[in-house]
Amino acid sequence: MEYPVQSGFRQQPEVRMRGAPVDPGDPRLLFDDTSAGGIGHRQALLSDPVSNLAMVYGSSLASHGREMMDQNLDRFIPISKLKYYFAVDTVYVGKKLGLLVFPYMHDNWEVSYQQDTPVAPRFDINAPDLYIPVMGFITYILVAGLALGTQNRFSPEILGIQASSALVWLIIEVLAVLLSLYLVTVNTDLTTIDLVAFSGYKYVGMIVGVIAGLLFGRMGYHLSLLWCCVSIFVFTIRTLRLKILSEAAAEGRLVRGAKNQLRMYLTMAIAAAQPVFMYWLTFHLVR
Amino acid sequence: MTRKFCCYFLTRSSSPGRLTVLLAMSGFDKLDADFYQSSFSVDDQNQGGGGYSNTDVQYSNPYGQYDYSQPMGYSAAPGIMQPQQPYTGQIFQPTPAFTPASTQSMYSSSFEDEPPLLEELGINFDHIWQKTLTVLHPLKAADGSIMNETDLAGPMVFCLAFGATLLFTGKIQFGYVYGISAIGCLGMYCLLNLMSMTGVSFGCVASVLGYCLLPMIILSSFGVLFSLQGMLGIILTAAIIGWCSFSASKIIISALAMDGQQLLVAYPCALLYGVFALISVF
């Protein structure tokens, strides 16, 4: 019997028995030969099944490991839920970016639902997504590197430092919002990923500010950052109002009561934190 | 026959490797009849991981045949190959149905019938050239099936060429090139898996991004001739980043059938190639 190479694995060259006088058609002959004797060049023959076996075992181990990793990964990071946040298209991203910079003309801020599940961001501009925050974060790091590079303060470690500090501030902010939502006992359908998305929208304003600062100097930086801060403030209030406040208050009617007032303050606090972070994370980049 | 086996086992072997092999082999004589009718399908077997072993499988498909078997990964394998069970003949035999091309039929053990080296390594120059042409003509529509071959030979060559052109300007930065490509490929792999309906394998992403590095080589070779930090250099850099990311996104879009997302895919590609351009320019 012979062992053809085509088993889909990359077998070692010695698997092909060069010059081994084996009748290709008869499998039993092989085994008879090895049992009869001849250790020398038959060793190559005998190691072939072992190496094949080892290879197959190794590959099955690898596939086992991969399955285990997939299962465990799904426990920590819900991949299917994440896919919802990335179901975007170019039109949505364009409109959303416009909304982040100029939210004053938009009237309907409600997220539309389809049989109890929120519609994908592709079809509803008010739905949160994760594409813009992730891309914004990465772009912010690169723009920060560029800004520091123009001031001759660049080294590759700086990128890592910027990235980790921005990430940590994001985590702190999301945890603080979660904690305050818990303390105020708001019944809302805001998930953690939603909060990450909303907190990530400020990177767009930060990038605009830093680029304006690079092109037009400090005055350009301050003006554009001011504009973006106000826009993000309005955007956050209008988006979160519908999620946190009760129905009546969200419609604008004045509803008295400590609960609603507390929720109003909470919304304003979250919205006010955005400009603070925006300034904190960018002022050292523009000189 | 079986007795001979046992005798051999008792007298000769002592290592556990041979023990398992011989235990496995004891099943062979019963299975002579279905040696060459095994249903072990090589196509499903090894798709996700090693790039070079895929090309052997894919190369035998006629060009242009749509083959989206890549996401299958290793899942077909464990059901067939449990090392504890006695081995059937399936592992060592390809299916006759698998090899349509005559050049890849059963290899005999003699030296002359071995496959040529390039074919065995899966380096198919014709396909490499086709893919290179696809990258160089960004306005021509791409064929969705060309990226079914996970071919890492071309991208490797391009990375080496990029590093070599950087070397001519005095920057010995092969490590940065490889590191950034690895991190960038990983990021794109995660993003594309989240954004597309069908998944994508890491080899496919690495292959596409590697092929679209070709215009960056042109940029860095210009960098040898004149400094890229002037206005002309900035314009050239921006144009080449746009070219790279446009062709990469075009190929990915056509391969994964994502509609209305070309710019969304092009933007992270542009970020990645922007980092390469940073290395070339500064």
Coordinates of C-alpha atoms in Angstrom, one line a residue:
Chain A
M1 CA 0.0 0.0 0.0
E2 CA 1.2 3.5 -0.6
Y3 CA 0.4 6.7 1.2
P4 CA -0.5 9.3 -1.4
V5 CA 0.2 12.8 -0.4
Q6 CA -3.2 14.1 -1.1
S7 CA -4.8 14.0 2.3
G8 CA -5.1 17.7 2.6
F9 CA -2.4 17.9 5.1
R10 CA 1.1 19.1 4.3
Q11 CA 3.0 15.9 4.9
Q12 CA 6.7 15.9 5.3
P13 CA 8.7 15.0 2.3
E14 CA 9.8 11.7 3.9
V15 CA 6.3 10.5 3.7
R16 CA 6.8 9.9 0.1
M17 CA 8.8 6.8 0.0
R18 CA 11.5 7.4 -2.5
G19 CA 12.9 4.3 -3.9
A20 CA 11.1 2.0 -1.5
P21 CA 10.4 -1.1 -3.4
V22 CA 6.8 -1.5 -2.5
D23 CA 4.1 -2.9 -4.8
P24 CA 1.7 0.0 -5.0
G25 CA -1.4 -2.1 -5.3
D26 CA -1.1 -4.4 -2.4
P27 CA -1.6 -3.2 1.1
R28 CA -1.0 -6.4 2.8
L29 CA 2.4 -6.7 1.3
L30 CA 3.6 -3.7 3.2
F31 CA 2.7 -5.2 6.6
D32 CA 4.2 -8.5 5.7
D33 CA 7.4 -6.8 4.8
T34 CA 7.7 -4.8 8.0
S35 CA 6.9 -7.8 10.1
A36 CA 9.4 -9.9 8.3
G37 CA 12.3 -7.8 9.1
G38 CA 14.5 -5.1 7.5
I39 CA 14.8 -2.3 9.9
G40 CA 17.0 -0.1 7.8
H41 CA 15.1 1.5 5.0
R42 CA 11.8 0.1 6.3
Q43 CA 12.0 2.6 9.2
A44 CA 10.9 5.3 6.9
L45 CA 7.9 3.2 6.0
L46 CA 7.0 2.6 9.6
S47 CA 7.4 6.1 10.7
D48 CA 4.9 7.2 8.1
P49 CA 1.8 5.9 9.8
V50 CA 3.1 7.3 13.1
S51 CA 3.7 10.7 11.6
N52 CA 0.3 10.5 10.0
L53 CA -1.3 9.5 13.2
A54 CA 0.4 12.2 15.0
M55 CA -0.6 14.8 12.5
V56 CA -4.2 13.7 12.5
Y57 CA -4.2 13.7 16.3
G58 CA -2.7 17.1 16.4
S59 CA -5.2 18.5 14.0
S60 CA -8.1 17.0 15.9
L61 CA -6.6 18.6 19.0
A62 CA -6.4 21.9 17.2
S63 CA -10.0 21.7 16.1
H64 CA -11.0 20.8 19.6
G65 CA -9.2 23.7 21.0
R66 CA -10.7 26.0 18.4
E67 CA -14.2 24.8 19.3
M68 CA -13.6 25.3 22.9
M69 CA -12.3 28.8 22.3
D70 CA -15.3 29.6 20.2
Q71 CA -17.7 28.5 22.9
N72 CA -15.9 30.3 25.7
L73 CA -15.5 33.4 23.6
D74 CA -19.2 33.4 23.0
R75 CA -19.8 33.4 26.8
F76 CA -17.8 36.5 27.4
I77 CA -18.4 38.5 24.2
P78 CA -21.8 37.9 22.7
I79 CA -20.9 37.7 19.1
S80 CA -24.4 37.7 17.8
K81 CA -25.4 40.7 19.7
L82 CA -22.3 42.5 18.5
K83 CA -23.2 41.7 15.0
Y84 CA -26.4 43.8 15.4
Y85 CA -24.3 46.8 16.1
F86 CA -22.2 46.4 13.0
A87 CA -25.1 46.0 10.6
V88 CA -24.5 49.4 9.1
D89 CA -24.1 50.8 5.7
T90 CA -22.5 53.9 4.2
V91 CA -25.7 56.0 4.1
Y92 CA -26.3 55.4 7.8
V93 CA -22.8 56.3 8.8
G94 CA -22.9 59.4 6.7
K95 CA -26.2 60.6 8.2
K96 CA -25.1 59.7 11.7
L97 CA -21.9 61.6 11.5
G98 CA -23.8 64.6 10.2
L99 CA -26.2 64.2 13.2
L100 CA -23.3 64.1 15.6
V101 CA -22.0 67.4 14.4
F102 CA -25.4 69.1 13.7
P103 CA -28.2 67.6 15.8
Y104 CA -30.4 70.7 15.8
M105 CA -32.7 70.0 12.8
H106 CA -33.6 66.4 13.6
D107 CA -37.0 65.9 15.2
N108 CA -37.8 62.3 15.7
W109 CA -35.3 60.7 18.0
E110 CA -37.1 57.5 18.8
V111 CA -35.7 54.1 18.0
S112 CA -38.1 52.2 15.9
Y113 CA -38.9 48.6 16.8
Q114 CA -40.1 45.7 14.8
Q115 CA -42.0 43.2 16.9
D116 CA -40.2 44.0 20.1
T117 CA -36.7 43.8 18.6
P118 CA -35.0 47.0 17.7
V119 CA -34.5 47.5 14.0
A120 CA -30.9 47.2 12.7
P121 CA -29.0 50.5 12.5
R122 CA -29.0 50.2 8.8
F123 CA -32.7 51.0 8.7
D124 CA -33.0 53.4 11.6
I125 CA -30.8 56.4 12.1
N126 CA -31.6 56.7 15.8
A127 CA -30.3 53.2 16.6
P128 CA -26.9 53.1 18.2
D129 CA -24.1 51.3 16.4
L130 CA -20.5 50.3 17.2
Y131 CA -18.9 50.9 13.9
I132 CA -18.5 54.7 14.4
P133 CA -17.2 54.4 18.0
V134 CA -14.6 51.7 17.1
M135 CA -13.4 53.6 14.0
G136 CA -13.5 56.8 15.9
F137 CA -11.3 55.4 18.7
I138 CA -8.7 54.0 16.2
T139 CA -8.7 57.2 14.2
Y140 CA -8.3 59.2 17.4
I141 CA -5.2 57.2 18.3
L142 CA -3.7 57.7 14.9
V143 CA -4.5 61.4 14.8
A144 CA -3.1 61.8 18.2
G145 CA 0.1 60.1 17.0
L146 CA 0.1 62.5 14.0
A147 CA -0.4 65.5 16.2
L148 CA 2.4 64.5 18.5
G149 CA 4.6 63.7 15.5
T150 CA 4.2 67.2 14.1
Q151 CA 5.4 68.5 17.5
N152 CA 8.4 66.1 17.4
R153 CA 7.1 64.4 20.5
F154 CA 6.3 61.1 18.8
S155 CA 7.5 57.7 19.7
P156 CA 5.7 54.4 19.1
E157 CA 5.2 54.0 22.9
I158 CA 3.1 57.2 22.8
L159 CA 0.5 55.5 20.7
G160 CA 0.2 52.8 23.2
I161 CA -0.1 55.3 26.1
Q162 CA -2.7 57.3 24.3
A163 CA -4.7 54.2 23.4
S164 CA -4.7 52.8 26.9
S165 CA -5.5 56.0 28.6
A166 CA -8.5 56.7 26.3
L167 CA -9.7 53.2 26.8
V168 CA -9.5 53.4 30.5
W169 CA -11.4 56.7 30.6
L170 CA -14.1 55.1 28.4
I171 CA -14.4 52.2 30.8
I172 CA -14.5 54.5 33.8
E173 CA -17.3 56.5 32.2
V174 CA -19.4 53.5 31.2
L175 CA -19.0 52.1 34.7
A176 CA -20.0 55.4 36.3
V177 CA -23.1 55.6 34.1
L178 CA -24.0 52.1 34.9
L179 CA -23.6 52.7 38.6
S180 CA -25.7 55.9 38.5
L181 CA -28.4 54.2 36.5
Y182 CA -28.5 51.4 39.1
L183 CA -28.7 53.9 42.0
V184 CA -31.5 55.9 40.4
T185 CA -33.3 52.6 39.7
V186 CA -34.2 53.5 36.2
N187 CA -36.1 50.8 34.3
T188 CA -34.5 51.2 30.9
D189 CA -33.5 49.0 28.1
L190 CA -30.1 50.5 27.8
T191 CA -27.6 47.7 27.6
T192 CA -23.9 48.0 28.4
I193 CA -23.1 47.9 24.7
D194 CA -25.5 50.8 24.1
L195 CA -23.7 52.8 26.7
V196 CA -20.3 52.0 25.1
A197 CA -21.7 53.2 21.8
F198 CA -23.1 56.4 23.2
S199 CA -19.8 57.1 25.0
G200 CA -17.9 56.4 21.9
Y201 CA -19.6 59.0 19.8
K202 CA -17.6 61.7 21.3
Y203 CA -14.5 60.6 19.6
V204 CA -15.9 62.0 16.4
G205 CA -15.9 65.5 17.9
M206 CA -12.5 65.0 19.4
I207 CA -11.0 64.1 16.0
V208 CA -12.6 67.1 14.3
G209 CA -11.2 69.3 17.0
V210 CA -7.7 67.9 16.8
I211 CA -7.6 68.1 13.0
A212 CA -8.8 71.7 13.1
G213 CA -6.1 72.4 15.6
L214 CA -3.5 70.9 13.3
L215 CA -4.7 72.9 10.4
F216 CA -5.6 76.2 11.9
G217 CA -3.8 76.4 15.2
R218 CA -5.1 76.9 18.7
M219 CA -7.9 79.2 17.7
G220 CA -9.2 76.6 15.2
Y221 CA -9.0 73.9 17.9
H222 CA -10.9 75.8 20.5
L223 CA -13.7 76.9 18.1
S224 CA -14.3 73.6 16.6
L225 CA -14.1 71.8 19.9
L226 CA -16.6 74.2 21.4
W227 CA -19.0 73.6 18.5
C228 CA -18.6 69.8 18.8
C229 CA -19.0 69.9 22.6
V230 CA -22.3 71.7 22.3
S231 CA -23.4 69.3 19.6
I232 CA -22.6 66.2 21.6
F233 CA -24.3 67.7 24.6
V234 CA -27.5 68.2 22.7
F235 CA -27.2 64.9 20.9
T236 CA -26.7 63.0 24.2
I237 CA -29.6 64.7 26.0
R238 CA -32.0 64.1 23.1
T239 CA -31.0 60.5 22.7
L240 CA -30.9 59.5 26.4
R241 CA -34.0 61.5 27.3
L242 CA -36.2 59.0 25.6
K243 CA -34.4 56.1 27.2
I244 CA -34.1 57.3 30.8
L245 CA -37.0 59.6 31.4
S246 CA -40.5 58.4 31.7
E247 CA -42.9 58.7 28.8
A248 CA -44.5 61.9 29.8
A249 CA -41.4 63.8 30.6
A250 CA -39.9 62.7 27.4
E251 CA -42.7 64.3 25.5
G252 CA -41.8 67.6 27.1
R253 CA -44.7 68.0 29.4
L254 CA -43.7 69.1 32.8
V255 CA -44.2 66.2 35.2
R256 CA -43.5 67.0 38.8
G257 CA -42.0 64.5 41.1
A258 CA -38.7 63.7 42.6
K259 CA -38.2 60.7 40.5
N260 CA -38.4 62.5 37.2
Q261 CA -36.3 65.3 38.5
L262 CA -33.6 62.9 39.5
R263 CA -33.7 61.3 36.1
M264 CA -33.5 64.6 34.4
Y265 CA -30.4 65.5 36.5
L266 CA -28.9 62.1 35.6
T267 CA -29.4 62.7 31.9
M268 CA -27.8 66.1 32.1
A269 CA -24.9 64.8 34.1
I270 CA -24.2 62.2 31.5
A271 CA -24.4 64.7 28.8
A272 CA -22.2 67.2 30.6
A273 CA -19.5 64.5 31.1
Q274 CA -19.0 64.3 27.4
P275 CA -17.5 67.7 26.7
V276 CA -15.4 67.4 29.8
F277 CA -13.8 64.2 28.5
M278 CA -13.5 65.6 25.1
Y279 CA -11.4 68.5 26.4
W280 CA -9.4 66.3 28.8
L281 CA -8.3 63.9 26.1
T282 CA -7.3 66.4 23.5
F283 CA -5.9 69.5 25.1
H284 CA -2.4 68.1 25.4
L285 CA -2.3 67.3 21.7
V286 CA -2.6 70.8 20.4
R287 CA 0.1 73.3 21.3
Chain B
M1 CA -2.5 -12.2 9.0
T2 CA -3.7 -11.0 12.3
R3 CA -1.6 -13.5 14.1
K4 CA 1.4 -12.3 12.3
F5 CA 0.6 -8.9 13.5
C6 CA 0.4 -9.9 17.1
C7 CA 3.7 -11.8 16.8
Y8 CA 5.3 -8.8 15.3
F9 CA 3.9 -6.6 18.0
L10 CA 5.2 -8.8 20.8
T11 CA 8.6 -9.3 19.4
R12 CA 9.4 -6.0 17.8
S13 CA 7.7 -2.9 19.1
S14 CA 8.1 -1.3 22.4
S15 CA 7.3 2.3 21.8
P16 CA 3.8 3.5 22.3
G17 CA 3.7 5.1 18.9
R18 CA 4.1 1.8 17.2
L19 CA 1.7 0.2 19.6
T20 CA -1.1 2.5 18.6
V21 CA -0.2 2.3 15.0
L22 CA -0.3 -1.4 15.0
L23 CA -3.5 -1.5 16.9
A24 CA -4.8 0.8 14.2
M25 CA -3.4 -1.2 11.4
S26 CA -5.0 -4.3 12.6
G27 CA -8.2 -2.9 11.2
F28 CA -6.8 -2.6 7.8
D29 CA -7.0 -6.0 6.5
K30 CA -10.7 -6.0 7.1
L31 CA -11.2 -2.8 5.3
D32 CA -9.4 -3.6 2.1
A33 CA -12.6 -3.6 0.2
D34 CA -13.5 0.0 1.0
F35 CA -10.0 1.5 0.9
Y36 CA -10.7 3.5 -2.2
Q37 CA -14.3 4.2 -1.6
S38 CA -13.8 6.2 1.6
S39 CA -15.9 9.3 1.9
F40 CA -13.3 11.3 3.7
S41 CA -13.5 14.6 1.9
V42 CA -10.4 16.6 1.9
D43 CA -12.3 19.7 0.9
D44 CA -13.9 20.1 4.3
Q45 CA -10.9 19.1 6.3
N46 CA -8.5 21.9 6.6
Q47 CA -9.7 25.3 5.7
G48 CA -9.4 27.7 8.5
G49 CA -5.8 27.4 9.5
G50 CA -2.7 26.9 7.5
G51 CA -2.8 29.0 4.4
Y52 CA -0.5 26.9 2.2
S53 CA -2.3 23.7 2.6
N54 CA -5.5 25.2 1.3
T55 CA -4.1 26.1 -2.0
D56 CA -3.5 22.5 -2.8
V57 CA -7.2 21.8 -2.4
Q58 CA -8.4 24.9 -4.1
Y59 CA -5.9 24.7 -6.9
S60 CA -7.5 21.6 -8.2
N61 CA -10.9 23.4 -8.7
P62 CA -11.3 24.9 -12.0
Y63 CA -10.8 28.6 -11.9
G64 CA -13.9 30.5 -11.5
Q65 CA -15.8 27.8 -9.7
Y66 CA -17.5 29.3 -6.7
D67 CA -16.3 27.6 -3.7
Y68 CA -17.4 29.0 -0.4
S69 CA -16.4 26.0 1.7
Q70 CA -13.9 28.1 3.7
P71 CA -15.9 28.7 6.8
M72 CA -16.3 25.1 7.5
G73 CA -13.0 25.0 9.4
Y74 CA -12.1 22.0 11.4
S75 CA -15.6 20.9 12.3
A76 CA -15.6 18.0 9.8
A77 CA -12.5 16.6 11.1
P78 CA -13.0 15.4 14.7
G79 CA -16.0 13.3 13.8
I80 CA -14.0 11.2 11.5
M81 CA -10.7 11.1 13.2
Q82 CA -10.8 9.9 16.8
P83 CA -7.4 8.6 17.6
Q84 CA -8.8 6.2 20.2
Q85 CA -10.7 4.2 17.7
P86 CA -9.0 1.8 15.4
Y87 CA -8.1 3.5 12.2
T88 CA -10.1 3.0 9.2
G89 CA -8.5 3.4 5.9
Q90 CA -10.1 6.8 5.4
I91 CA -7.2 8.9 6.6
F92 CA -4.7 7.7 4.2
Q93 CA -6.7 7.8 1.1
P94 CA -7.9 10.7 -0.9
T95 CA -11.3 10.2 -2.5
P96 CA -11.2 9.5 -6.2
A97 CA -13.8 12.2 -6.6
F98 CA -11.6 14.8 -5.1
T99 CA -8.9 14.9 -7.7
P100 CA -10.3 16.1 -11.1
A101 CA -6.9 17.2 -12.4
S102 CA -4.9 14.3 -13.8
T103 CA -1.7 15.8 -12.6
Q104 CA -2.8 15.3 -9.0
S105 CA -4.0 11.8 -9.2
M106 CA -2.5 9.1 -7.0
Y107 CA 1.2 9.7 -6.6
S108 CA 3.2 6.6 -6.8
S109 CA 6.1 6.2 -4.6
S110 CA 8.7 6.7 -7.3
F111 CA 10.6 9.8 -7.7
E112 CA 9.7 10.8 -11.2
D113 CA 6.0 10.9 -10.5
E114 CA 6.3 13.4 -7.6
P115 CA 4.4 16.6 -8.2
P116 CA 6.5 19.6 -9.2
L117 CA 7.7 21.7 -6.3
L118 CA 5.7 24.8 -7.0
E119 CA 2.5 22.8 -7.5
E120 CA 3.1 21.0 -4.2
L121 CA 3.8 24.3 -2.4
G122 CA 0.6 25.7 -3.9
I123 CA 2.3 28.5 -5.6
N124 CA 0.4 29.1 -8.8
F125 CA 2.0 31.9 -10.7
D126 CA -0.9 32.3 -13.1
H127 CA -3.3 33.0 -10.2
I128 CA -0.8 35.2 -8.5
W129 CA -0.5 37.3 -11.7
Q130 CA -4.3 37.4 -12.0
K131 CA -4.7 38.7 -8.5
T132 CA -2.0 41.3 -9.0
L133 CA -3.7 42.6 -12.1
T134 CA -6.9 42.9 -10.2
V135 CA -5.2 45.0 -7.7
L136 CA -3.5 47.1 -10.3
H137 CA -6.7 48.0 -12.1
P138 CA -8.8 49.4 -9.3
L139 CA -11.6 50.5 -11.6
K140 CA -12.2 47.1 -13.1
A141 CA -14.9 45.0 -11.4
A142 CA -13.4 42.1 -9.4
D143 CA -14.4 38.5 -9.7
G144 CA -15.8 37.3 -6.4
S145 CA -14.2 33.9 -6.5
I146 CA -10.6 34.9 -6.9
M147 CA -10.1 35.2 -3.2
N148 CA -11.2 31.7 -2.5
E149 CA -7.6 30.6 -2.7
T150 CA -5.9 31.5 0.5
D151 CA -2.6 32.2 -1.1
L152 CA 0.0 33.7 1.2
A153 CA 2.9 33.3 -1.1
G154 CA 2.1 36.5 -3.1
P155 CA 1.6 38.6 0.0
M156 CA 4.8 37.3 1.5
V157 CA 6.7 38.4 -1.6
F158 CA 5.1 41.8 -1.5
C159 CA 5.9 42.3 2.2
L160 CA 9.5 41.4 1.5
A161 CA 9.6 43.7 -1.5
F162 CA 8.2 46.5 0.6
G163 CA 10.8 45.9 3.3
A164 CA 13.5 45.8 0.6
T165 CA 12.5 49.2 -0.9
L166 CA 12.5 50.6 2.6
L167 CA 16.0 49.2 3.1
F168 CA 17.1 51.2 0.1
T169 CA 16.2 54.3 1.9
G170 CA 18.1 53.2 5.0
K171 CA 15.3 52.1 7.2
I172 CA 15.7 48.6 8.4
Q173 CA 12.1 48.0 9.5
F174 CA 11.0 44.6 8.5
G175 CA 9.8 43.9 12.0
Y176 CA 7.5 46.9 11.9
V177 CA 6.1 45.8 8.6
Y178 CA 5.3 42.3 9.7
G179 CA 4.0 43.4 13.1
I180 CA 1.7 46.0 11.7
S181 CA 0.4 43.6 9.0
A182 CA -0.3 41.0 11.6
I183 CA -2.2 43.4 13.9
G184 CA -4.0 45.0 10.9
C185 CA -5.0 41.6 9.5
L186 CA -6.3 40.6 12.9
G187 CA -8.3 43.8 13.3
M188 CA -9.8 43.5 9.8
Y189 CA -10.6 39.8 10.4
C190 CA -12.6 40.7 13.5
L191 CA -14.3 43.6 11.9
L192 CA -15.3 41.7 8.7
N193 CA -16.6 38.8 10.7
L194 CA -18.8 41.2 12.6
M195 CA -19.9 43.2 9.6
S196 CA -20.6 40.5 7.0
M197 CA -23.4 37.9 6.8
T198 CA -21.1 35.1 6.0
G199 CA -17.9 34.8 7.9
V200 CA -14.5 35.1 6.5
S201 CA -11.3 33.1 7.3
F202 CA -8.2 34.8 8.5
G203 CA -6.2 33.5 5.6
C204 CA -8.5 35.1 3.1
V205 CA -8.2 38.5 4.9
A206 CA -4.5 38.3 5.1
S207 CA -4.3 37.3 1.4
V208 CA -6.4 40.3 0.2
L209 CA -4.6 42.8 2.4
G210 CA -1.3 41.5 1.4
Y211 CA -2.0 41.7 -2.3
C212 CA -3.2 45.2 -2.0
L213 CA 0.1 46.3 -0.5
L214 CA 1.5 46.4 -4.0
P215 CA 0.9 50.1 -4.7
M216 CA 2.6 50.9 -1.4
I217 CA 5.7 49.3 -2.8
I218 CA 5.5 51.8 -5.7
L219 CA 5.3 54.6 -3.1
S220 CA 8.3 53.5 -1.1
S221 CA 10.3 53.1 -4.3
F222 CA 9.5 56.7 -5.1
G223 CA 10.7 57.4 -1.6
V224 CA 14.1 56.1 -2.7
L225 CA 14.3 58.7 -5.5
F226 CA 13.0 61.8 -3.7
S227 CA 11.9 62.7 -0.3
L228 CA 8.2 62.2 0.3
Q229 CA 7.8 65.0 2.8
G230 CA 7.1 67.7 0.3
M231 CA 3.7 68.7 -1.2
L232 CA 4.2 66.3 -4.1
G233 CA 5.0 63.5 -1.6
I234 CA 1.8 64.2 0.4
I235 CA -0.4 64.1 -2.7
L236 CA 1.3 60.9 -3.9
T237 CA 0.9 59.3 -0.5
A238 CA -2.8 60.2 -0.3
A239 CA -3.4 58.9 -3.8
I240 CA -1.7 55.6 -3.2
I241 CA -3.4 55.1 0.1
G242 CA -6.7 55.6 -1.7
W243 CA -5.7 53.2 -4.4
C244 CA -4.7 50.5 -2.0
S245 CA -7.8 50.7 0.2
F246 CA -10.1 51.1 -2.8
S247 CA -8.9 47.9 -4.4
A248 CA -8.9 46.0 -1.1
S249 CA -12.4 47.0 -0.3
K250 CA -13.5 46.2 -3.9
I251 CA -12.2 42.7 -3.6
I252 CA -13.6 42.1 -0.2
I253 CA -17.0 43.4 -1.1
S254 CA -17.2 41.2 -4.1
A255 CA -16.0 38.2 -2.2
L256 CA -18.3 38.6 0.7
A257 CA -21.3 40.1 -1.2
M258 CA -21.7 43.0 1.2
D259 CA -23.7 45.7 -0.4
G260 CA -23.6 49.4 0.4
Q261 CA -20.6 49.0 2.6
Q262 CA -17.6 49.6 0.4
L263 CA -16.6 52.8 2.0
L264 CA -17.1 51.3 5.4
V265 CA -14.6 48.6 4.5
A266 CA -12.3 51.0 2.7
Y267 CA -11.9 53.2 5.7
P268 CA -10.2 50.7 8.0
C269 CA -8.1 49.5 5.1
A270 CA -7.1 53.2 4.6
L271 CA -6.1 53.4 8.2
L272 CA -4.0 50.3 7.9
Y273 CA -2.3 51.4 4.7
G274 CA -1.9 54.9 6.2
V275 CA 0.3 53.4 8.9
F276 CA 2.4 51.7 6.2
A277 CA 2.6 55.0 4.5
L278 CA 3.8 56.6 7.7
I279 CA 6.6 54.1 7.8
S280 CA 7.6 54.9 4.2
V281 CA 7.4 58.6 4.6
F282 CA 8.9 59.3 8.0

